[in-house]
Amino acid sequence: MPVAFAGISDDNFEGNVFILYGGNASLVPPKVKLEESLKRDKPTLLIFYVDDSSDCKQYAPVVTRLQAFYGRVVDFIPASVDTIALKETYAPTEAGYYYSGVVPQLVVFNHSGDVVLNETGQVPFEKVDDVFRDLFDLLPRSESVELKRRPINEFSSELAE
């Protein structure tokens, strides 16, 4: 019987990246769909990923960290690229409308549903945090107390560090 090898530094499939590498089963499946979230008066974070991407595996703990601070006031919507139906065009309420063809990709919508950040690659926590601080009219990081995450469990806290 052949042995399957996979890890955070390769592009092999071994399961959902948020569960395995972010230590966060609460993201999958998302609690709300994009269409519903855009109708609510709260920001949305849409994250495109694939489970067999080393970049997505390495970025999962950042998304988990963001959710630890903003999960109650922001809708987090992970969108597996593999589940986006191939169509000629998409409506602005569909994830495929925003997908640029690269993962990970992070799209942040403000309270009104307007895109305020759309970047590919491993967007630093601090950049997304700055956008959320602006949306919620919070003090800049340089003027506020450092955010510290409470460990959820031993495995999650090791991944976040």
PDB file of N, CA, C and O in Angstrom, residues 55-129:
ATOM      1  N   ASP A  55       0.483  27.783  -0.410  1.00  0.00           N
ATOM      2  CA  ASP A  55       0.257  29.179  -0.021  1.00  0.00           C
ATOM      3  C   ASP A  55      -1.012  29.318   0.824  1.00  0.00           C
ATOM      4  O   ASP A  55      -1.042  30.070   1.797  1.00  0.00           O
ATOM      5  N   CYS A  56      -2.060  28.606   0.445  1.00  0.00           N
ATOM      6  CA  CYS A  56      -3.307  28.653   1.214  1.00  0.00           C
ATOM      7  C   CYS A  56      -3.142  27.982   2.573  1.00  0.00           C
ATOM      8  O   CYS A  56      -3.665  28.464   3.575  1.00  0.00           O
ATOM      9  N   LYS A  57      -2.398  26.872   2.601  1.00  0.00           N
ATOM     10  CA  LYS A  57      -2.135  26.186   3.870  1.00  0.00           C
ATOM     11  C   LYS A  57      -1.396  27.126   4.827  1.00  0.00           C
ATOM     12  O   LYS A  57      -1.728  27.214   6.010  1.00  0.00           O
ATOM     13  N   GLN A  58      -0.404  27.841   4.318  1.00  0.00           N
ATOM     14  CA  GLN A  58       0.388  28.739   5.154  1.00  0.00           C
ATOM     15  C   GLN A  58      -0.391  29.982   5.554  1.00  0.00           C
ATOM     16  O   GLN A  58      -0.104  30.605   6.576  1.00  0.00           O
ATOM     17  N   TYR A  59      -1.408  30.362   4.769  1.00  0.00           N
ATOM     18  CA  TYR A  59      -2.191  31.558   5.071  1.00  0.00           C
ATOM     19  C   TYR A  59      -3.368  31.282   6.016  1.00  0.00           C
ATOM     20  O   TYR A  59      -3.892  32.194   6.641  1.00  0.00           O
ATOM     21  N   ALA A  60      -3.770  30.028   6.152  1.00  0.00           N
ATOM     22  CA  ALA A  60      -4.922  29.673   6.997  1.00  0.00           C
ATOM     23  C   ALA A  60      -4.807  30.206   8.430  1.00  0.00           C
ATOM     24  O   ALA A  60      -5.791  30.719   8.975  1.00  0.00           O
ATOM     25  N   PRO A  61      -3.637  30.135   9.101  1.00  0.00           N
ATOM     26  CA  PRO A  61      -3.555  30.681  10.457  1.00  0.00           C
ATOM     27  C   PRO A  61      -3.783  32.195  10.519  1.00  0.00           C
ATOM     28  O   PRO A  61      -4.294  32.708  11.512  1.00  0.00           O
ATOM     29  N   VAL A  62      -3.469  32.922   9.451  1.00  0.00           N
ATOM     30  CA  VAL A  62      -3.710  34.376   9.427  1.00  0.00           C
ATOM     31  C   VAL A  62      -5.212  34.643   9.397  1.00  0.00           C
ATOM     32  O   VAL A  62      -5.714  35.507  10.118  1.00  0.00           O
ATOM     33  N   VAL A  63      -5.937  33.881   8.583  1.00  0.00           N
ATOM     34  CA  VAL A  63      -7.395  34.038   8.524  1.00  0.00           C
ATOM     35  C   VAL A  63      -8.008  33.696   9.877  1.00  0.00           C
ATOM     36  O   VAL A  63      -8.894  34.398  10.371  1.00  0.00           O
ATOM     37  N   THR A  64      -7.522  32.646  10.512  1.00  0.00           N
ATOM     38  CA  THR A  64      -8.008  32.269  11.841  1.00  0.00           C
ATOM     39  C   THR A  64      -7.729  33.386  12.847  1.00  0.00           C
ATOM     40  O   THR A  64      -8.572  33.704  13.684  1.00  0.00           O
ATOM     41  N   ARG A  65      -6.556  33.969  12.762  1.00  0.00           N
ATOM     42  CA  ARG A  65      -6.205  35.070  13.674  1.00  0.00           C
ATOM     43  C   ARG A  65      -7.129  36.270  13.455  1.00  0.00           C
ATOM     44  O   ARG A  65      -7.593  36.892  14.413  1.00  0.00           O
ATOM     45  N   LEU A  66      -7.403  36.600  12.201  1.00  0.00           N
ATOM     46  CA  LEU A  66      -8.325  37.704  11.907  1.00  0.00           C
ATOM     47  C   LEU A  66      -9.708  37.404  12.478  1.00  0.00           C
ATOM     48  O   LEU A  66     -10.356  38.275  13.063  1.00  0.00           O
ATOM     49  N   GLN A  67     -10.156  36.159  12.312  1.00  0.00           N
ATOM     50  CA  GLN A  67     -11.467  35.791  12.828  1.00  0.00           C
ATOM     51  C   GLN A  67     -11.512  35.864  14.352  1.00  0.00           C
ATOM     52  O   GLN A  67     -12.538  36.203  14.932  1.00  0.00           O
ATOM     53  N   ALA A  68     -10.400  35.584  15.003  1.00  0.00           N
ATOM     54  CA  ALA A  68     -10.367  35.647  16.464  1.00  0.00           C
ATOM     55  C   ALA A  68     -10.689  37.057  16.953  1.00  0.00           C
ATOM     56  O   ALA A  68     -11.333  37.227  17.989  1.00  0.00           O
ATOM     57  N   PHE A  69     -10.251  38.076  16.214  1.00  0.00           N
ATOM     58  CA  PHE A  69     -10.486  39.458  16.631  1.00  0.00           C
ATOM     59  C   PHE A  69     -11.768  40.048  16.052  1.00  0.00           C
ATOM     60  O   PHE A  69     -12.412  40.864  16.694  1.00  0.00           O
ATOM     61  N   TYR A  70     -12.122  39.658  14.836  1.00  0.00           N
ATOM     62  CA  TYR A  70     -13.231  40.320  14.144  1.00  0.00           C
ATOM     63  C   TYR A  70     -14.395  39.391  13.805  1.00  0.00           C
ATOM     64  O   TYR A  70     -15.350  39.815  13.165  1.00  0.00           O
ATOM     65  N   GLY A  71     -14.358  38.158  14.238  1.00  0.00           N
ATOM     66  CA  GLY A  71     -15.366  37.178  13.862  1.00  0.00           C
ATOM     67  C   GLY A  71     -16.786  37.493  14.266  1.00  0.00           C
ATOM     68  O   GLY A  71     -17.725  37.026  13.639  1.00  0.00           O
ATOM     69  N   ARG A  72     -16.956  38.284  15.294  1.00  0.00           N
ATOM     70  CA  ARG A  72     -18.321  38.616  15.732  1.00  0.00           C
ATOM     71  C   ARG A  72     -18.906  39.812  14.998  1.00  0.00           C
ATOM     72  O   ARG A  72     -20.120  40.016  15.025  1.00  0.00           O
ATOM     73  N   VAL A  73     -18.051  40.583  14.337  1.00  0.00           N
ATOM     74  CA  VAL A  73     -18.534  41.803  13.686  1.00  0.00           C
ATOM     75  C   VAL A  73     -18.301  41.805  12.175  1.00  0.00           C
ATOM     76  O   VAL A  73     -18.697  42.735  11.485  1.00  0.00           O
ATOM     77  N   VAL A  74     -17.653  40.758  11.661  1.00  0.00           N
ATOM     78  CA  VAL A  74     -17.372  40.621  10.229  1.00  0.00           C
ATOM     79  C   VAL A  74     -17.826  39.236   9.795  1.00  0.00           C
ATOM     80  O   VAL A  74     -17.605  38.255  10.505  1.00  0.00           O
ATOM     81  N   ASP A  75     -18.481  39.158   8.635  1.00  0.00           N
ATOM     82  CA  ASP A  75     -18.815  37.851   8.074  1.00  0.00           C
ATOM     83  C   ASP A  75     -17.585  37.297   7.361  1.00  0.00           C
ATOM     84  O   ASP A  75     -17.065  37.932   6.441  1.00  0.00           O
ATOM     85  N   PHE A  76     -17.108  36.143   7.784  1.00  0.00           N
ATOM     86  CA  PHE A  76     -15.978  35.467   7.156  1.00  0.00           C
ATOM     87  C   PHE A  76     -16.529  34.408   6.207  1.00  0.00           C
ATOM     88  O   PHE A  76     -17.259  33.512   6.640  1.00  0.00           O
ATOM     89  N   ILE A  77     -16.158  34.523   4.926  1.00  0.00           N
ATOM     90  CA  ILE A  77     -16.671  33.595   3.925  1.00  0.00           C
ATOM     91  C   ILE A  77     -15.523  32.989   3.131  1.00  0.00           C
ATOM     92  O   ILE A  77     -15.011  33.588   2.187  1.00  0.00           O
ATOM     93  N   PRO A  78     -15.074  31.797   3.522  1.00  0.00           N
ATOM     94  CA  PRO A  78     -14.083  31.101   2.715  1.00  0.00           C
ATOM     95  C   PRO A  78     -14.766  30.511   1.485  1.00  0.00           C
ATOM     96  O   PRO A  78     -15.834  29.906   1.603  1.00  0.00           O
ATOM     97  N   ALA A  79     -14.153  30.705   0.317  1.00  0.00           N
ATOM     98  CA  ALA A  79     -14.720  30.192  -0.929  1.00  0.00           C
ATOM     99  C   ALA A  79     -13.684  29.290  -1.596  1.00  0.00           C
ATOM    100  O   ALA A  79     -12.663  29.774  -2.083  1.00  0.00           O
ATOM    101  N   SER A  80     -13.974  28.007  -1.601  1.00  0.00           N
ATOM    102  CA  SER A  80     -13.099  27.067  -2.291  1.00  0.00           C
ATOM    103  C   SER A  80     -13.252  27.300  -3.787  1.00  0.00           C
ATOM    104  O   SER A  80     -14.355  27.219  -4.332  1.00  0.00           O
ATOM    105  N   VAL A  81     -12.152  27.592  -4.443  1.00  0.00           N
ATOM    106  CA  VAL A  81     -12.172  27.867  -5.872  1.00  0.00           C
ATOM    107  C   VAL A  81     -12.733  26.671  -6.640  1.00  0.00           C
ATOM    108  O   VAL A  81     -13.403  26.832  -7.659  1.00  0.00           O
ATOM    109  N   ASP A  82     -12.490  25.488  -6.129  1.00  0.00           N
ATOM    110  CA  ASP A  82     -12.972  24.275  -6.789  1.00  0.00           C
ATOM    111  C   ASP A  82     -14.495  24.192  -6.832  1.00  0.00           C
ATOM    112  O   ASP A  82     -15.042  23.418  -7.614  1.00  0.00           O
ATOM    113  N   THR A  83     -15.184  24.959  -6.003  1.00  0.00           N
ATOM    114  CA  THR A  83     -16.648  24.899  -5.975  1.00  0.00           C
ATOM    115  C   THR A  83     -17.307  26.036  -6.752  1.00  0.00           C
ATOM    116  O   THR A  83     -18.532  26.102  -6.820  1.00  0.00           O
ATOM    117  N   ILE A  84     -16.522  26.927  -7.343  1.00  0.00           N
ATOM    118  CA  ILE A  84     -17.100  28.026  -8.130  1.00  0.00           C
ATOM    119  C   ILE A  84     -17.518  27.470  -9.492  1.00  0.00           C
ATOM    120  O   ILE A  84     -16.694  26.950 -10.238  1.00  0.00           O
ATOM    121  N   ALA A  85     -18.799  27.577  -9.796  1.00  0.00           N
ATOM    122  CA  ALA A  85     -19.314  27.084 -11.069  1.00  0.00           C
ATOM    123  C   ALA A  85     -18.744  27.926 -12.215  1.00  0.00           C
ATOM    124  O   ALA A  85     -18.672  29.152 -12.116  1.00  0.00           O
ATOM    125  N   LEU A  86     -18.316  27.245 -13.276  1.00  0.00           N
ATOM    126  CA  LEU A  86     -17.789  27.954 -14.442  1.00  0.00           C
ATOM    127  C   LEU A  86     -18.947  28.530 -15.254  1.00  0.00           C
ATOM    128  O   LEU A  86     -19.828  27.797 -15.693  1.00  0.00           O
ATOM    129  N   LYS A  87     -18.928  29.856 -15.417  1.00  0.00           N
ATOM    130  CA  LYS A  87     -19.970  30.553 -16.167  1.00  0.00           C
ATOM    131  C   LYS A  87     -19.320  31.664 -16.982  1.00  0.00           C
ATOM    132  O   LYS A  87     -18.197  32.073 -16.697  1.00  0.00           O
ATOM    133  N   GLU A  88     -20.032  32.154 -17.966  1.00  0.00           N
ATOM    134  CA  GLU A  88     -19.541  33.287 -18.769  1.00  0.00           C
ATOM    135  C   GLU A  88     -19.436  34.547 -17.916  1.00  0.00           C
ATOM    136  O   GLU A  88     -18.467  35.278 -17.998  1.00  0.00           O
ATOM    137  N   THR A  89     -20.468  34.818 -17.129  1.00  0.00           N
ATOM    138  CA  THR A  89     -20.486  36.011 -16.272  1.00  0.00           C
ATOM    139  C   THR A  89     -21.060  35.642 -14.907  1.00  0.00           C
ATOM    140  O   THR A  89     -21.786  34.658 -14.769  1.00  0.00           O
ATOM    141  N   TYR A  90     -20.719  36.464 -13.932  1.00  0.00           N
ATOM    142  CA  TYR A  90     -21.209  36.277 -12.567  1.00  0.00           C
ATOM    143  C   TYR A  90     -21.870  37.569 -12.102  1.00  0.00           C
ATOM    144  O   TYR A  90     -21.470  38.664 -12.502  1.00  0.00           O
ATOM    145  N   ALA A  91     -22.818  37.440 -11.221  1.00  0.00           N
ATOM    146  CA  ALA A  91     -23.440  38.605 -10.596  1.00  0.00           C
ATOM    147  C   ALA A  91     -22.532  39.089  -9.468  1.00  0.00           C
ATOM    148  O   ALA A  91     -21.774  38.300  -8.898  1.00  0.00           O
ATOM    149  N   PRO A  92     -22.603  40.369  -9.104  1.00  0.00           N
ATOM    150  CA  PRO A  92     -21.784  40.880  -7.996  1.00  0.00           C
ATOM    151  C   PRO A  92     -22.088  40.234  -6.645  1.00  0.00           C
ATOM    152  O   PRO A  92     -21.358  40.439  -5.695  1.00  0.00           O
ATOM    153  N   THR A  93     -23.126  39.430  -6.577  1.00  0.00           N
ATOM    154  CA  THR A  93     -23.453  38.714  -5.339  1.00  0.00           C
ATOM    155  C   THR A  93     -22.867  37.307  -5.330  1.00  0.00           C
ATOM    156  O   THR A  93     -23.081  36.562  -4.379  1.00  0.00           O
ATOM    157  N   GLU A  94     -22.116  36.946  -6.381  1.00  0.00           N
ATOM    158  CA  GLU A  94     -21.512  35.627  -6.484  1.00  0.00           C
ATOM    159  C   GLU A  94     -20.002  35.734  -6.313  1.00  0.00           C
ATOM    160  O   GLU A  94     -19.375  36.669  -6.819  1.00  0.00           O
ATOM    161  N   ALA A  95     -19.413  34.775  -5.632  1.00  0.00           N
ATOM    162  CA  ALA A  95     -17.973  34.796  -5.374  1.00  0.00           C
ATOM    163  C   ALA A  95     -17.164  34.851  -6.669  1.00  0.00           C
ATOM    164  O   ALA A  95     -16.144  35.543  -6.750  1.00  0.00           O
ATOM    165  N   GLY A  96     -17.594  34.141  -7.701  1.00  0.00           N
ATOM    166  CA  GLY A  96     -16.876  34.105  -8.965  1.00  0.00           C
ATOM    167  C   GLY A  96     -16.675  35.476  -9.595  1.00  0.00           C
ATOM    168  O   GLY A  96     -15.734  35.687 -10.368  1.00  0.00           O
ATOM    169  N   TYR A  97     -17.516  36.424  -9.273  1.00  0.00           N
ATOM    170  CA  TYR A  97     -17.415  37.792  -9.787  1.00  0.00           C
ATOM    171  C   TYR A  97     -16.102  38.449  -9.348  1.00  0.00           C
ATOM    172  O   TYR A  97     -15.524  39.252 -10.074  1.00  0.00           O
ATOM    173  N   TYR A  98     -15.629  38.094  -8.162  1.00  0.00           N
ATOM    174  CA  TYR A  98     -14.452  38.744  -7.568  1.00  0.00           C
ATOM    175  C   TYR A  98     -13.167  37.938  -7.732  1.00  0.00           C
ATOM    176  O   TYR A  98     -12.087  38.462  -7.512  1.00  0.00           O
ATOM    177  N   TYR A  99     -13.279  36.685  -8.132  1.00  0.00           N
ATOM    178  CA  TYR A  99     -12.108  35.811  -8.203  1.00  0.00           C
ATOM    179  C   TYR A  99     -11.194  36.226  -9.357  1.00  0.00           C
ATOM    180  O   TYR A  99     -11.620  36.347 -10.489  1.00  0.00           O
ATOM    181  N   SER A 100      -9.902  36.404  -9.053  1.00  0.00           N
ATOM    182  CA  SER A 100      -8.947  36.865 -10.058  1.00  0.00           C
ATOM    183  C   SER A 100      -8.085  35.741 -10.637  1.00  0.00           C
ATOM    184  O   SER A 100      -7.246  36.002 -11.499  1.00  0.00           O
ATOM    185  N   GLY A 101      -8.251  34.515 -10.170  1.00  0.00           N
ATOM    186  CA  GLY A 101      -7.503  33.397 -10.718  1.00  0.00           C
ATOM    187  C   GLY A 101      -6.271  33.005  -9.924  1.00  0.00           C
ATOM    188  O   GLY A 101      -5.516  32.144 -10.347  1.00  0.00           O
ATOM    189  N   VAL A 102      -6.042  33.640  -8.772  1.00  0.00           N
ATOM    190  CA  VAL A 102      -4.875  33.351  -7.930  1.00  0.00           C
ATOM    191  C   VAL A 102      -5.351  33.110  -6.503  1.00  0.00           C
ATOM    192  O   VAL A 102      -6.260  33.775  -6.032  1.00  0.00           O
ATOM    193  N   VAL A 103      -4.727  32.138  -5.838  1.00  0.00           N
ATOM    194  CA  VAL A 103      -5.039  31.891  -4.426  1.00  0.00           C
ATOM    195  C   VAL A 103      -3.773  31.986  -3.589  1.00  0.00           C
ATOM    196  O   VAL A 103      -2.690  31.718  -4.109  1.00  0.00           O
ATOM    197  N   PRO A 104      -3.893  32.353  -2.329  1.00  0.00           N
ATOM    198  CA  PRO A 104      -5.101  32.893  -1.731  1.00  0.00           C
ATOM    199  C   PRO A 104      -5.401  34.288  -2.266  1.00  0.00           C
ATOM    200  O   PRO A 104      -4.504  35.002  -2.693  1.00  0.00           O
ATOM    201  N   GLN A 105      -6.668  34.611  -2.243  1.00  0.00           N
ATOM    202  CA  GLN A 105      -7.122  35.960  -2.597  1.00  0.00           C
ATOM    203  C   GLN A 105      -8.080  36.403  -1.506  1.00  0.00           C
ATOM    204  O   GLN A 105      -8.951  35.654  -1.096  1.00  0.00           O
ATOM    205  N   LEU A 106      -7.896  37.624  -1.059  1.00  0.00           N
ATOM    206  CA  LEU A 106      -8.693  38.170   0.038  1.00  0.00           C
ATOM    207  C   LEU A 106      -9.444  39.398  -0.467  1.00  0.00           C
ATOM    208  O   LEU A 106      -8.835  40.295  -1.063  1.00  0.00           O
ATOM    209  N   VAL A 107     -10.759  39.433  -0.256  1.00  0.00           N
ATOM    210  CA  VAL A 107     -11.585  40.577  -0.642  1.00  0.00           C
ATOM    211  C   VAL A 107     -12.338  41.017   0.606  1.00  0.00           C
ATOM    212  O   VAL A 107     -13.012  40.213   1.245  1.00  0.00           O
ATOM    213  N   VAL A 108     -12.218  42.304   0.945  1.00  0.00           N
ATOM    214  CA  VAL A 108     -12.934  42.859   2.090  1.00  0.00           C
ATOM    215  C   VAL A 108     -13.957  43.855   1.570  1.00  0.00           C
ATOM    216  O   VAL A 108     -13.629  44.750   0.784  1.00  0.00           O
ATOM    217  N   PHE A 109     -15.195  43.689   2.025  1.00  0.00           N
ATOM    218  CA  PHE A 109     -16.288  44.589   1.689  1.00  0.00           C
ATOM    219  C   PHE A 109     -16.623  45.417   2.925  1.00  0.00           C
ATOM    220  O   PHE A 109     -16.598  44.900   4.045  1.00  0.00           O
ATOM    221  N   ASN A 110     -16.981  46.687   2.736  1.00  0.00           N
ATOM    222  CA  ASN A 110     -17.373  47.525   3.874  1.00  0.00           C
ATOM    223  C   ASN A 110     -18.835  47.270   4.232  1.00  0.00           C
ATOM    224  O   ASN A 110     -19.489  46.395   3.657  1.00  0.00           O
ATOM    225  N   HIS A 111     -19.366  48.055   5.157  1.00  0.00           N
ATOM    226  CA  HIS A 111     -20.745  47.899   5.627  1.00  0.00           C
ATOM    227  C   HIS A 111     -21.760  48.029   4.489  1.00  0.00           C
ATOM    228  O   HIS A 111     -22.844  47.474   4.556  1.00  0.00           O
ATOM    229  N   SER A 112     -21.405  48.777   3.455  1.00  0.00           N
ATOM    230  CA  SER A 112     -22.308  49.018   2.324  1.00  0.00           C
ATOM    231  C   SER A 112     -22.156  47.996   1.209  1.00  0.00           C
ATOM    232  O   SER A 112     -22.856  48.070   0.207  1.00  0.00           O
ATOM    233  N   GLY A 113     -21.208  47.085   1.340  1.00  0.00           N
ATOM    234  CA  GLY A 113     -20.993  46.088   0.313  1.00  0.00           C
ATOM    235  C   GLY A 113     -20.003  46.501  -0.764  1.00  0.00           C
ATOM    236  O   GLY A 113     -19.877  45.830  -1.787  1.00  0.00           O
ATOM    237  N   ASP A 114     -19.286  47.604  -0.537  1.00  0.00           N
ATOM    238  CA  ASP A 114     -18.271  48.056  -1.492  1.00  0.00           C
ATOM    239  C   ASP A 114     -16.933  47.394  -1.170  1.00  0.00           C
ATOM    240  O   ASP A 114     -16.577  47.226  -0.001  1.00  0.00           O
ATOM    241  N   VAL A 115     -16.173  47.030  -2.207  1.00  0.00           N
ATOM    242  CA  VAL A 115     -14.859  46.422  -2.021  1.00  0.00           C
ATOM    243  C   VAL A 115     -13.879  47.484  -1.532  1.00  0.00           C
ATOM    244  O   VAL A 115     -13.728  48.529  -2.158  1.00  0.00           O
ATOM    245  N   VAL A 116     -13.242  47.227  -0.386  1.00  0.00           N
ATOM    246  CA  VAL A 116     -12.254  48.158   0.163  1.00  0.00           C
ATOM    247  C   VAL A 116     -10.848  47.557   0.161  1.00  0.00           C
ATOM    248  O   VAL A 116      -9.875  48.281   0.390  1.00  0.00           O
ATOM    249  N   LEU A 117     -10.738  46.265  -0.092  1.00  0.00           N
ATOM    250  CA  LEU A 117      -9.440  45.603  -0.219  1.00  0.00           C
ATOM    251  C   LEU A 117      -9.643  44.373  -1.088  1.00  0.00           C
ATOM    252  O   LEU A 117     -10.570  43.599  -0.861  1.00  0.00           O
ATOM    253  N   ASN A 118      -8.778  44.220  -2.095  1.00  0.00           N
ATOM    254  CA  ASN A 118      -8.829  43.055  -2.970  1.00  0.00           C
ATOM    255  C   ASN A 118      -7.402  42.738  -3.359  1.00  0.00           C
ATOM    256  O   ASN A 118      -6.829  43.397  -4.222  1.00  0.00           O
ATOM    257  N   GLU A 119      -6.813  41.738  -2.699  1.00  0.00           N
ATOM    258  CA  GLU A 119      -5.415  41.413  -2.937  1.00  0.00           C
ATOM    259  C   GLU A 119      -5.220  39.907  -2.999  1.00  0.00           C
ATOM    260  O   GLU A 119      -5.940  39.152  -2.366  1.00  0.00           O
ATOM    261  N   THR A 120      -4.210  39.521  -3.763  1.00  0.00           N
ATOM    262  CA  THR A 120      -3.853  38.117  -3.863  1.00  0.00           C
ATOM    263  C   THR A 120      -2.568  37.862  -3.098  1.00  0.00           C
ATOM    264  O   THR A 120      -1.825  38.791  -2.781  1.00  0.00           O
ATOM    265  N   GLY A 121      -2.328  36.591  -2.816  1.00  0.00           N
ATOM    266  CA  GLY A 121      -1.132  36.217  -2.073  1.00  0.00           C
ATOM    267  C   GLY A 121      -1.391  36.251  -0.583  1.00  0.00           C
ATOM    268  O   GLY A 121      -2.518  36.381  -0.125  1.00  0.00           O
ATOM    269  N   GLN A 122      -0.321  36.153   0.159  1.00  0.00           N
ATOM    270  CA  GLN A 122      -0.431  36.105   1.612  1.00  0.00           C
ATOM    271  C   GLN A 122      -0.422  37.536   2.168  1.00  0.00           C
ATOM    272  O   GLN A 122       0.602  38.051   2.593  1.00  0.00           O
ATOM    273  N   VAL A 123      -1.591  38.144   2.160  1.00  0.00           N
ATOM    274  CA  VAL A 123      -1.752  39.513   2.643  1.00  0.00           C
ATOM    275  C   VAL A 123      -1.467  39.534   4.145  1.00  0.00           C
ATOM    276  O   VAL A 123      -2.071  38.769   4.905  1.00  0.00           O
ATOM    277  N   PRO A 124      -0.553  40.380   4.594  1.00  0.00           N
ATOM    278  CA  PRO A 124      -0.205  40.395   6.016  1.00  0.00           C
ATOM    279  C   PRO A 124      -1.407  40.715   6.918  1.00  0.00           C
ATOM    280  O   PRO A 124      -2.273  41.513   6.557  1.00  0.00           O
ATOM    281  N   PHE A 125      -1.426  40.083   8.076  1.00  0.00           N
ATOM    282  CA  PHE A 125      -2.462  40.343   9.078  1.00  0.00           C
ATOM    283  C   PHE A 125      -2.611  41.840   9.310  1.00  0.00           C
ATOM    284  O   PHE A 125      -3.721  42.365   9.372  1.00  0.00           O
ATOM    285  N   GLU A 126      -1.499  42.538   9.435  1.00  0.00           N
ATOM    286  CA  GLU A 126      -1.511  43.969   9.770  1.00  0.00           C
ATOM    287  C   GLU A 126      -2.232  44.795   8.711  1.00  0.00           C
ATOM    288  O   GLU A 126      -2.936  45.747   9.036  1.00  0.00           O
ATOM    289  N   LYS A 127      -2.095  44.429   7.445  1.00  0.00           N
ATOM    290  CA  LYS A 127      -2.763  45.176   6.369  1.00  0.00           C
ATOM    291  C   LYS A 127      -4.277  45.023   6.467  1.00  0.00           C
ATOM    292  O   LYS A 127      -5.015  45.994   6.334  1.00  0.00           O
ATOM    293  N   VAL A 128      -4.732  43.814   6.702  1.00  0.00           N
ATOM    294  CA  VAL A 128      -6.170  43.572   6.835  1.00  0.00           C
ATOM    295  C   VAL A 128      -6.681  44.198   8.133  1.00  0.00           C
ATOM    296  O   VAL A 128      -7.750  44.805   8.165  1.00  0.00           O
ATOM    297  N   ASP A 129      -5.911  44.082   9.191  1.00  0.00           N
ATOM    298  CA  ASP A 129      -6.267  44.700  10.470  1.00  0.00           C
ATOM    299  C   ASP A 129      -6.428  46.211  10.303  1.00  0.00           C
ATOM    300  O   ASP A 129      -7.371  46.800  10.839  1.00  0.00           O
TER     301      ASP A 129
END
